[in-house]
Amino acid sequence: MVEIKTPAELEAMREAGRVVANALQATRDQAAPGVSLLELNETAVSIISAAGAKPAFLHYKPHFAPTPFPAVICASVNDVIVHGIPDRYRLHPGDLLSIDCGAYLDGWAADAATSFVIGPANPEDLRLIADAETALADAIAACVPGGRLGDIGHAVAHVGRAAGYGIPTDFGGHGVGRAMHEDPHVANHGRPGRGMTLRPGLVLAIEPMFIAGGHDTYLTAPDGWALTSVDGSRAVHVEHTVAVTEDGPRVLTLP
């Protein structure tokens, strides 16, 4: 069931989104050569706790996972596309890191992700990140009343395919509200003008995932969570929680 949020509920979700944005910014500020992924996770724990919020990822167990997720953030390095479990790995110069974070505040969820390079960056990595952010911006721009769900997926795929990237087509975005994952599924591909009509009050997490090597297929790590590129090429993941409103798209996961 797709739930339409009231203006008051959108305001509550905006506050949850602010918590997520602050946690992402804090981990991004801390990320540097020698810093471990577990240390980044603890920083997110502190930010979320200080805001009186609860982590959305911790102990979450979707149908595809063999065990509940054991951390507060997903930390995906280099060839890991999404769902990387933070561990003792210490960041190196040139690592491409994607951090995904979700939180509940007063019963409402928000979800966002960011990708960046540690220290000096390879131009190809910067291009990959920039293209993913362009795809996200174009998809957000499609979140208008009367638009269609296919417009969002088409916006993502148009950028990714033009650049020759792979897109893991069975993973994508989702509705957000009282639960972190709600209907509808928001694919990273689609036909413009097709699919569910977008209505004011609909809230979606939009999350482009691009694989530099061009393959759509991926491997699942032994932990059952992390998805990695089949050829070792780098991958990127960016995301915002976005509300459809009468005044146009409203990004809820900003500081």
PDB file of C-alpha atoms in Angstrom:
ATOM      1  CA  MET A   1       0.000   0.000   0.000  1.00  0.00           C
ATOM      2  CA  VAL A   2       1.282   3.449  -0.929  1.00  0.00           C
ATOM      3  CA  GLU A   3       0.833   5.949   1.892  1.00  0.00           C
ATOM      4  CA  ILE A   4       0.351   9.646   1.170  1.00  0.00           C
ATOM      5  CA  LYS A   5       1.738  11.948   3.866  1.00  0.00           C
ATOM      6  CA  THR A   6       0.105  15.096   5.201  1.00  0.00           C
ATOM      7  CA  PRO A   7       2.014  18.409   5.339  1.00  0.00           C
ATOM      8  CA  ALA A   8       2.534  17.910   9.094  1.00  0.00           C
ATOM      9  CA  GLU A   9       3.904  14.434   8.500  1.00  0.00           C
ATOM     10  CA  LEU A  10       6.286  15.779   5.870  1.00  0.00           C
ATOM     11  CA  GLU A  11       7.594  18.256   8.430  1.00  0.00           C
ATOM     12  CA  ALA A  12       8.220  15.382  10.848  1.00  0.00           C
ATOM     13  CA  MET A  13      10.028  13.463   8.131  1.00  0.00           C
ATOM     14  CA  ARG A  14      12.103  16.539   7.369  1.00  0.00           C
ATOM     15  CA  GLU A  15      13.450  16.429  10.918  1.00  0.00           C
ATOM     16  CA  ALA A  16      14.343  12.753  10.532  1.00  0.00           C
ATOM     17  CA  GLY A  17      16.039  13.669   7.263  1.00  0.00           C
ATOM     18  CA  ARG A  18      18.077  16.342   9.008  1.00  0.00           C
ATOM     19  CA  VAL A  19      19.407  13.746  11.439  1.00  0.00           C
ATOM     20  CA  VAL A  20      20.461  11.499   8.559  1.00  0.00           C
ATOM     21  CA  ALA A  21      22.105  14.394   6.721  1.00  0.00           C
ATOM     22  CA  ASN A  22      24.061  15.393   9.818  1.00  0.00           C
ATOM     23  CA  ALA A  23      25.225  11.819  10.384  1.00  0.00           C
ATOM     24  CA  LEU A  24      26.394  11.551   6.776  1.00  0.00           C
ATOM     25  CA  GLN A  25      28.221  14.871   6.969  1.00  0.00           C
ATOM     26  CA  ALA A  26      29.941  13.900  10.219  1.00  0.00           C
ATOM     27  CA  THR A  27      31.185  10.612   8.787  1.00  0.00           C
ATOM     28  CA  ARG A  28      32.301  12.328   5.593  1.00  0.00           C
ATOM     29  CA  ASP A  29      34.223  14.925   7.604  1.00  0.00           C
ATOM     30  CA  GLN A  30      35.915  12.175   9.626  1.00  0.00           C
ATOM     31  CA  ALA A  31      36.803   9.905   6.704  1.00  0.00           C
ATOM     32  CA  ALA A  32      40.542  10.075   6.014  1.00  0.00           C
ATOM     33  CA  PRO A  33      43.472   7.734   5.452  1.00  0.00           C
ATOM     34  CA  GLY A  34      43.910   5.505   8.502  1.00  0.00           C
ATOM     35  CA  VAL A  35      40.339   5.893   9.783  1.00  0.00           C
ATOM     36  CA  SER A  36      38.463   2.596  10.076  1.00  0.00           C
ATOM     37  CA  LEU A  37      34.949   1.932   8.843  1.00  0.00           C
ATOM     38  CA  LEU A  38      33.982   0.952  12.386  1.00  0.00           C
ATOM     39  CA  GLU A  39      35.090   4.381  13.605  1.00  0.00           C
ATOM     40  CA  LEU A  40      32.823   6.004  11.005  1.00  0.00           C
ATOM     41  CA  ASN A  41      29.972   3.803  12.201  1.00  0.00           C
ATOM     42  CA  GLU A  42      30.514   4.925  15.808  1.00  0.00           C
ATOM     43  CA  THR A  43      30.394   8.557  14.716  1.00  0.00           C
ATOM     44  CA  ALA A  44      27.018   7.976  13.091  1.00  0.00           C
ATOM     45  CA  VAL A  45      25.829   6.225  16.264  1.00  0.00           C
ATOM     46  CA  SER A  46      26.757   9.318  18.276  1.00  0.00           C
ATOM     47  CA  ILE A  47      25.020  11.781  15.952  1.00  0.00           C
ATOM     48  CA  ILE A  48      21.816   9.754  15.745  1.00  0.00           C
ATOM     49  CA  SER A  49      21.710   9.142  19.507  1.00  0.00           C
ATOM     50  CA  ALA A  50      22.377  12.794  20.356  1.00  0.00           C
ATOM     51  CA  ALA A  51      19.395  13.795  18.199  1.00  0.00           C
ATOM     52  CA  GLY A  52      17.086  11.462  20.112  1.00  0.00           C
ATOM     53  CA  ALA A  53      16.668   9.321  16.996  1.00  0.00           C
ATOM     54  CA  LYS A  54      17.065   5.608  16.349  1.00  0.00           C
ATOM     55  CA  PRO A  55      19.148   3.947  13.630  1.00  0.00           C
ATOM     56  CA  ALA A  56      17.068   2.429  10.859  1.00  0.00           C
ATOM     57  CA  PHE A  57      19.629  -0.066   9.572  1.00  0.00           C
ATOM     58  CA  LEU A  58      20.710  -1.735  12.813  1.00  0.00           C
ATOM     59  CA  HIS A  59      19.179  -5.244  13.076  1.00  0.00           C
ATOM     60  CA  TYR A  60      17.213  -4.738   9.844  1.00  0.00           C
ATOM     61  CA  LYS A  61      16.649  -8.040   8.018  1.00  0.00           C
ATOM     62  CA  PRO A  62      15.142  -7.943   4.522  1.00  0.00           C
ATOM     63  CA  HIS A  63      14.136 -11.092   2.687  1.00  0.00           C
ATOM     64  CA  PHE A  64      17.445 -11.450   0.830  1.00  0.00           C
ATOM     65  CA  ALA A  65      19.688 -11.241   3.903  1.00  0.00           C
ATOM     66  CA  PRO A  66      20.730 -14.313   5.918  1.00  0.00           C
ATOM     67  CA  THR A  67      21.296 -12.280   9.093  1.00  0.00           C
ATOM     68  CA  PRO A  68      20.180  -8.900  10.492  1.00  0.00           C
ATOM     69  CA  PHE A  69      22.371  -5.957   9.508  1.00  0.00           C
ATOM     70  CA  PRO A  70      24.902  -5.432  12.340  1.00  0.00           C
ATOM     71  CA  ALA A  71      25.682  -1.720  11.964  1.00  0.00           C
ATOM     72  CA  VAL A  72      24.200   1.785  11.771  1.00  0.00           C
ATOM     73  CA  ILE A  73      25.666   2.730   8.389  1.00  0.00           C
ATOM     74  CA  CYS A  74      26.496   0.871   5.221  1.00  0.00           C
ATOM     75  CA  ALA A  75      30.101   1.577   4.255  1.00  0.00           C
ATOM     76  CA  SER A  76      30.907   0.411   0.713  1.00  0.00           C
ATOM     77  CA  VAL A  77      34.497   0.734  -0.524  1.00  0.00           C
ATOM     78  CA  ASN A  78      35.725   0.699  -4.139  1.00  0.00           C
ATOM     79  CA  ASP A  79      34.100  -2.287  -5.886  1.00  0.00           C
ATOM     80  CA  VAL A  80      31.330  -2.639  -3.287  1.00  0.00           C
ATOM     81  CA  ILE A  81      28.146  -1.228  -4.760  1.00  0.00           C
ATOM     82  CA  VAL A  82      25.919  -1.139  -1.663  1.00  0.00           C
ATOM     83  CA  HIS A  83      25.329  -2.773   1.739  1.00  0.00           C
ATOM     84  CA  GLY A  84      28.939  -2.918   2.874  1.00  0.00           C
ATOM     85  CA  ILE A  85      29.199  -3.853   6.565  1.00  0.00           C
ATOM     86  CA  PRO A  86      31.583  -1.554   8.482  1.00  0.00           C
ATOM     87  CA  ASP A  87      34.622  -3.444   9.761  1.00  0.00           C
ATOM     88  CA  ARG A  88      38.209  -2.790  10.838  1.00  0.00           C
ATOM     89  CA  TYR A  89      39.288  -1.840   7.312  1.00  0.00           C
ATOM     90  CA  ARG A  90      41.268   1.404   7.437  1.00  0.00           C
ATOM     91  CA  LEU A  91      40.798   3.810   4.570  1.00  0.00           C
ATOM     92  CA  HIS A  92      43.589   4.410   2.073  1.00  0.00           C
ATOM     93  CA  PRO A  93      44.261   7.426  -0.162  1.00  0.00           C
ATOM     94  CA  GLY A  94      42.232   7.068  -3.334  1.00  0.00           C
ATOM     95  CA  ASP A  95      39.530   4.806  -1.870  1.00  0.00           C
ATOM     96  CA  LEU A  96      36.040   5.426  -3.246  1.00  0.00           C
ATOM     97  CA  LEU A  97      33.644   5.288  -0.301  1.00  0.00           C
ATOM     98  CA  SER A  98      29.854   5.239  -0.289  1.00  0.00           C
ATOM     99  CA  ILE A  99      28.056   5.727   3.018  1.00  0.00           C
ATOM    100  CA  ASP A 100      24.345   4.979   3.398  1.00  0.00           C
ATOM    101  CA  CYS A 101      22.434   5.925   6.543  1.00  0.00           C
ATOM    102  CA  GLY A 102      18.859   5.819   7.793  1.00  0.00           C
ATOM    103  CA  ALA A 103      17.182   6.954  10.992  1.00  0.00           C
ATOM    104  CA  TYR A 104      13.823   7.127  12.727  1.00  0.00           C
ATOM    105  CA  LEU A 105      12.749  10.214  14.633  1.00  0.00           C
ATOM    106  CA  ASP A 106       9.385  10.346  16.390  1.00  0.00           C
ATOM    107  CA  GLY A 107       8.239   7.345  14.374  1.00  0.00           C
ATOM    108  CA  TRP A 108       9.220   8.674  10.934  1.00  0.00           C
ATOM    109  CA  ALA A 109      12.065   7.439   8.753  1.00  0.00           C
ATOM    110  CA  ALA A 110      14.538   9.017   6.355  1.00  0.00           C
ATOM    111  CA  ASP A 111      17.283   7.471   4.234  1.00  0.00           C
ATOM    112  CA  ALA A 112      20.193   8.933   2.236  1.00  0.00           C
ATOM    113  CA  ALA A 113      23.629   8.077   0.868  1.00  0.00           C
ATOM    114  CA  THR A 114      26.723   9.901  -0.312  1.00  0.00           C
ATOM    115  CA  SER A 115      29.868   8.891  -2.214  1.00  0.00           C
ATOM    116  CA  PHE A 116      33.297  10.506  -2.203  1.00  0.00           C
ATOM    117  CA  VAL A 117      37.003   9.777  -2.581  1.00  0.00           C
ATOM    118  CA  ILE A 118      39.515   9.671   0.256  1.00  0.00           C
ATOM    119  CA  GLY A 119      42.351  12.087  -0.468  1.00  0.00           C
ATOM    120  CA  PRO A 120      43.649  12.489  -4.046  1.00  0.00           C
ATOM    121  CA  ALA A 121      41.025  11.300  -6.509  1.00  0.00           C
ATOM    122  CA  ASN A 122      41.267   9.471  -9.797  1.00  0.00           C
ATOM    123  CA  PRO A 123      39.460  11.545 -12.481  1.00  0.00           C
ATOM    124  CA  GLU A 124      37.404   8.500 -13.466  1.00  0.00           C
ATOM    125  CA  ASP A 125      36.119   8.194  -9.899  1.00  0.00           C
ATOM    126  CA  LEU A 126      35.169  11.868  -9.828  1.00  0.00           C
ATOM    127  CA  ARG A 127      33.329  11.441 -13.129  1.00  0.00           C
ATOM    128  CA  LEU A 128      31.482   8.387 -11.777  1.00  0.00           C
ATOM    129  CA  ILE A 129      30.380  10.300  -8.692  1.00  0.00           C
ATOM    130  CA  ALA A 130      29.386  13.378 -10.699  1.00  0.00           C
ATOM    131  CA  ASP A 131      27.317  11.300 -13.095  1.00  0.00           C
ATOM    132  CA  ALA A 132      25.521   9.565 -10.243  1.00  0.00           C
ATOM    133  CA  GLU A 133      24.768  12.923  -8.635  1.00  0.00           C
ATOM    134  CA  THR A 134      23.469  14.237 -11.969  1.00  0.00           C
ATOM    135  CA  ALA A 135      21.228  11.191 -12.281  1.00  0.00           C
ATOM    136  CA  LEU A 136      19.932  11.777  -8.758  1.00  0.00           C
ATOM    137  CA  ALA A 137      19.247  15.459  -9.476  1.00  0.00           C
ATOM    138  CA  ASP A 138      17.418  14.614 -12.705  1.00  0.00           C
ATOM    139  CA  ALA A 139      15.350  11.959 -10.938  1.00  0.00           C
ATOM    140  CA  ILE A 140      14.467  14.392  -8.152  1.00  0.00           C
ATOM    141  CA  ALA A 141      13.377  16.950 -10.758  1.00  0.00           C
ATOM    142  CA  ALA A 142      10.930  14.334 -12.084  1.00  0.00           C
ATOM    143  CA  CYS A 143       9.148  14.131  -8.702  1.00  0.00           C
ATOM    144  CA  VAL A 144       6.260  16.420  -9.605  1.00  0.00           C
ATOM    145  CA  PRO A 145       2.481  15.976  -9.274  1.00  0.00           C
ATOM    146  CA  GLY A 146       1.109  14.247 -12.346  1.00  0.00           C
ATOM    147  CA  GLY A 147       4.455  12.742 -13.265  1.00  0.00           C
ATOM    148  CA  ARG A 148       4.891   8.998 -13.448  1.00  0.00           C
ATOM    149  CA  LEU A 149       7.086   6.591 -11.535  1.00  0.00           C
ATOM    150  CA  GLY A 150       8.719   5.543 -14.811  1.00  0.00           C
ATOM    151  CA  ASP A 151       9.938   9.116 -15.302  1.00  0.00           C
ATOM    152  CA  ILE A 152      12.157   8.761 -12.223  1.00  0.00           C
ATOM    153  CA  GLY A 153      13.752   5.498 -13.276  1.00  0.00           C
ATOM    154  CA  HIS A 154      14.196   6.746 -16.820  1.00  0.00           C
ATOM    155  CA  ALA A 155      16.039   9.822 -15.550  1.00  0.00           C
ATOM    156  CA  VAL A 156      18.527   7.634 -13.673  1.00  0.00           C
ATOM    157  CA  ALA A 157      19.060   5.135 -16.481  1.00  0.00           C
ATOM    158  CA  HIS A 158      19.398   7.825 -19.148  1.00  0.00           C
ATOM    159  CA  VAL A 159      22.487   9.239 -17.430  1.00  0.00           C
ATOM    160  CA  GLY A 160      23.968   5.873 -16.478  1.00  0.00           C
ATOM    161  CA  ARG A 161      23.518   4.196 -19.849  1.00  0.00           C
ATOM    162  CA  ALA A 162      24.819   7.205 -21.771  1.00  0.00           C
ATOM    163  CA  ALA A 163      28.025   7.003 -19.740  1.00  0.00           C
ATOM    164  CA  GLY A 164      28.348   3.235 -20.238  1.00  0.00           C
ATOM    165  CA  TYR A 165      27.837   2.256 -16.613  1.00  0.00           C
ATOM    166  CA  GLY A 166      26.284  -0.897 -15.276  1.00  0.00           C
ATOM    167  CA  ILE A 167      23.120  -0.591 -13.175  1.00  0.00           C
ATOM    168  CA  PRO A 168      22.058  -3.392 -10.800  1.00  0.00           C
ATOM    169  CA  THR A 169      18.479  -3.448 -12.037  1.00  0.00           C
ATOM    170  CA  ASP A 170      16.953  -5.526  -9.240  1.00  0.00           C
ATOM    171  CA  PHE A 171      17.963  -3.001  -6.569  1.00  0.00           C
ATOM    172  CA  GLY A 172      16.739   0.585  -6.366  1.00  0.00           C
ATOM    173  CA  GLY A 173      14.808   3.066  -4.286  1.00  0.00           C
ATOM    174  CA  HIS A 174      11.585   2.781  -2.337  1.00  0.00           C
ATOM    175  CA  GLY A 175       8.819   4.564  -0.526  1.00  0.00           C
ATOM    176  CA  VAL A 176       9.641   5.959   2.922  1.00  0.00           C
ATOM    177  CA  GLY A 177       7.425   6.886   5.854  1.00  0.00           C
ATOM    178  CA  ARG A 178       6.572   5.117   9.076  1.00  0.00           C
ATOM    179  CA  ALA A 179       8.840   2.340   7.831  1.00  0.00           C
ATOM    180  CA  MET A 180      12.169   2.752   6.097  1.00  0.00           C
ATOM    181  CA  HIS A 181      11.045   0.599   3.174  1.00  0.00           C
ATOM    182  CA  GLU A 182       7.505   1.108   1.912  1.00  0.00           C
ATOM    183  CA  ASP A 183       5.748   0.791  -1.423  1.00  0.00           C
ATOM    184  CA  PRO A 184       6.401   1.621  -4.181  1.00  0.00           C
ATOM    185  CA  HIS A 185       9.659   0.170  -5.444  1.00  0.00           C
ATOM    186  CA  VAL A 186      11.575   2.905  -7.301  1.00  0.00           C
ATOM    187  CA  ALA A 187      13.580   1.242 -10.049  1.00  0.00           C
ATOM    188  CA  ASN A 188      16.715   2.786 -11.509  1.00  0.00           C
ATOM    189  CA  HIS A 189      15.273   2.200 -14.974  1.00  0.00           C
ATOM    190  CA  GLY A 190      11.868   2.832 -16.499  1.00  0.00           C
ATOM    191  CA  ARG A 191       9.792   4.120 -19.375  1.00  0.00           C
ATOM    192  CA  PRO A 192       8.775   7.797 -19.260  1.00  0.00           C
ATOM    193  CA  GLY A 193       5.069   8.361 -18.916  1.00  0.00           C
ATOM    194  CA  ARG A 194       4.480   4.891 -17.492  1.00  0.00           C
ATOM    195  CA  GLY A 195       3.837   3.578 -14.008  1.00  0.00           C
ATOM    196  CA  MET A 196       2.107   5.002 -10.961  1.00  0.00           C
ATOM    197  CA  THR A 197       1.029   8.644 -11.074  1.00  0.00           C
ATOM    198  CA  LEU A 198       2.930  10.823  -8.609  1.00  0.00           C
ATOM    199  CA  ARG A 199       0.730  12.613  -6.057  1.00  0.00           C
ATOM    200  CA  PRO A 200       1.505  15.326  -3.497  1.00  0.00           C
ATOM    201  CA  GLY A 201       2.483  13.700  -0.220  1.00  0.00           C
ATOM    202  CA  LEU A 202       4.249  10.747  -1.815  1.00  0.00           C
ATOM    203  CA  VAL A 203       7.725  10.286  -0.315  1.00  0.00           C
ATOM    204  CA  LEU A 204      10.407   8.299  -2.125  1.00  0.00           C
ATOM    205  CA  ALA A 205      14.008   7.342  -1.517  1.00  0.00           C
ATOM    206  CA  ILE A 206      15.754   7.693  -4.882  1.00  0.00           C
ATOM    207  CA  GLU A 207      19.124   5.957  -5.081  1.00  0.00           C
ATOM    208  CA  PRO A 208      21.146   5.667  -8.284  1.00  0.00           C
ATOM    209  CA  MET A 209      23.809   2.924  -8.235  1.00  0.00           C
ATOM    210  CA  PHE A 210      26.350   2.900 -11.060  1.00  0.00           C
ATOM    211  CA  ILE A 211      29.094   0.355 -11.806  1.00  0.00           C
ATOM    212  CA  ALA A 212      32.046   1.732 -13.770  1.00  0.00           C
ATOM    213  CA  GLY A 213      32.801  -1.512 -15.619  1.00  0.00           C
ATOM    214  CA  GLY A 214      29.459  -1.510 -17.415  1.00  0.00           C
ATOM    215  CA  HIS A 215      28.097  -4.836 -16.163  1.00  0.00           C
ATOM    216  CA  ASP A 216      24.629  -4.936 -14.590  1.00  0.00           C
ATOM    217  CA  THR A 217      25.368  -8.189 -12.802  1.00  0.00           C
ATOM    218  CA  TYR A 218      26.993  -8.290  -9.378  1.00  0.00           C
ATOM    219  CA  LEU A 219      28.336 -10.706  -6.799  1.00  0.00           C
ATOM    220  CA  THR A 220      27.033 -11.133  -3.250  1.00  0.00           C
ATOM    221  CA  ALA A 221      29.696 -11.269  -0.547  1.00  0.00           C
ATOM    222  CA  PRO A 222      29.893 -14.252   1.829  1.00  0.00           C
ATOM    223  CA  ASP A 223      28.241 -12.122   4.541  1.00  0.00           C
ATOM    224  CA  GLY A 224      25.077 -12.096   2.403  1.00  0.00           C
ATOM    225  CA  TRP A 225      24.915  -8.302   2.411  1.00  0.00           C
ATOM    226  CA  ALA A 226      27.578  -6.523   0.351  1.00  0.00           C
ATOM    227  CA  LEU A 227      27.083  -6.439  -3.408  1.00  0.00           C
ATOM    228  CA  THR A 228      30.274  -6.148  -5.459  1.00  0.00           C
ATOM    229  CA  SER A 229      31.040  -5.593  -9.132  1.00  0.00           C
ATOM    230  CA  VAL A 230      31.822  -8.758 -11.090  1.00  0.00           C
ATOM    231  CA  ASP A 231      35.000  -7.328 -12.617  1.00  0.00           C
ATOM    232  CA  GLY A 232      36.424  -5.422  -9.657  1.00  0.00           C
ATOM    233  CA  SER A 233      35.493  -2.057 -11.156  1.00  0.00           C
ATOM    234  CA  ARG A 234      34.451   0.780  -8.909  1.00  0.00           C
ATOM    235  CA  ALA A 235      30.868   1.523  -7.980  1.00  0.00           C
ATOM    236  CA  VAL A 236      28.973   4.476  -6.577  1.00  0.00           C
ATOM    237  CA  HIS A 237      25.728   5.002  -4.667  1.00  0.00           C
ATOM    238  CA  VAL A 238      23.955   8.297  -3.909  1.00  0.00           C
ATOM    239  CA  GLU A 239      20.514   8.820  -2.410  1.00  0.00           C
ATOM    240  CA  HIS A 240      17.999  11.331  -1.052  1.00  0.00           C
ATOM    241  CA  THR A 241      14.571  11.049   0.498  1.00  0.00           C
ATOM    242  CA  VAL A 242      12.268  13.258  -1.580  1.00  0.00           C
ATOM    243  CA  ALA A 243       8.662  14.403  -1.170  1.00  0.00           C
ATOM    244  CA  VAL A 244       6.345  15.185  -4.055  1.00  0.00           C
ATOM    245  CA  THR A 245       4.560  18.460  -3.230  1.00  0.00           C
ATOM    246  CA  GLU A 246       2.297  20.919  -5.010  1.00  0.00           C
ATOM    247  CA  ASP A 247       5.310  23.246  -5.184  1.00  0.00           C
ATOM    248  CA  GLY A 248       7.571  20.612  -6.719  1.00  0.00           C
ATOM    249  CA  PRO A 249      10.113  18.176  -5.296  1.00  0.00           C
ATOM    250  CA  ARG A 250      11.237  18.680  -1.701  1.00  0.00           C
ATOM    251  CA  VAL A 251      14.455  16.993  -0.578  1.00  0.00           C
ATOM    252  CA  LEU A 252      14.008  15.924   3.044  1.00  0.00           C
ATOM    253  CA  THR A 253      17.548  14.681   3.719  1.00  0.00           C
ATOM    254  CA  LEU A 254      19.421  17.966   3.804  1.00  0.00           C
ATOM    255  CA  PRO A 255      21.197  19.431   6.873  1.00  0.00           C
TER     256      PRO A 255
END
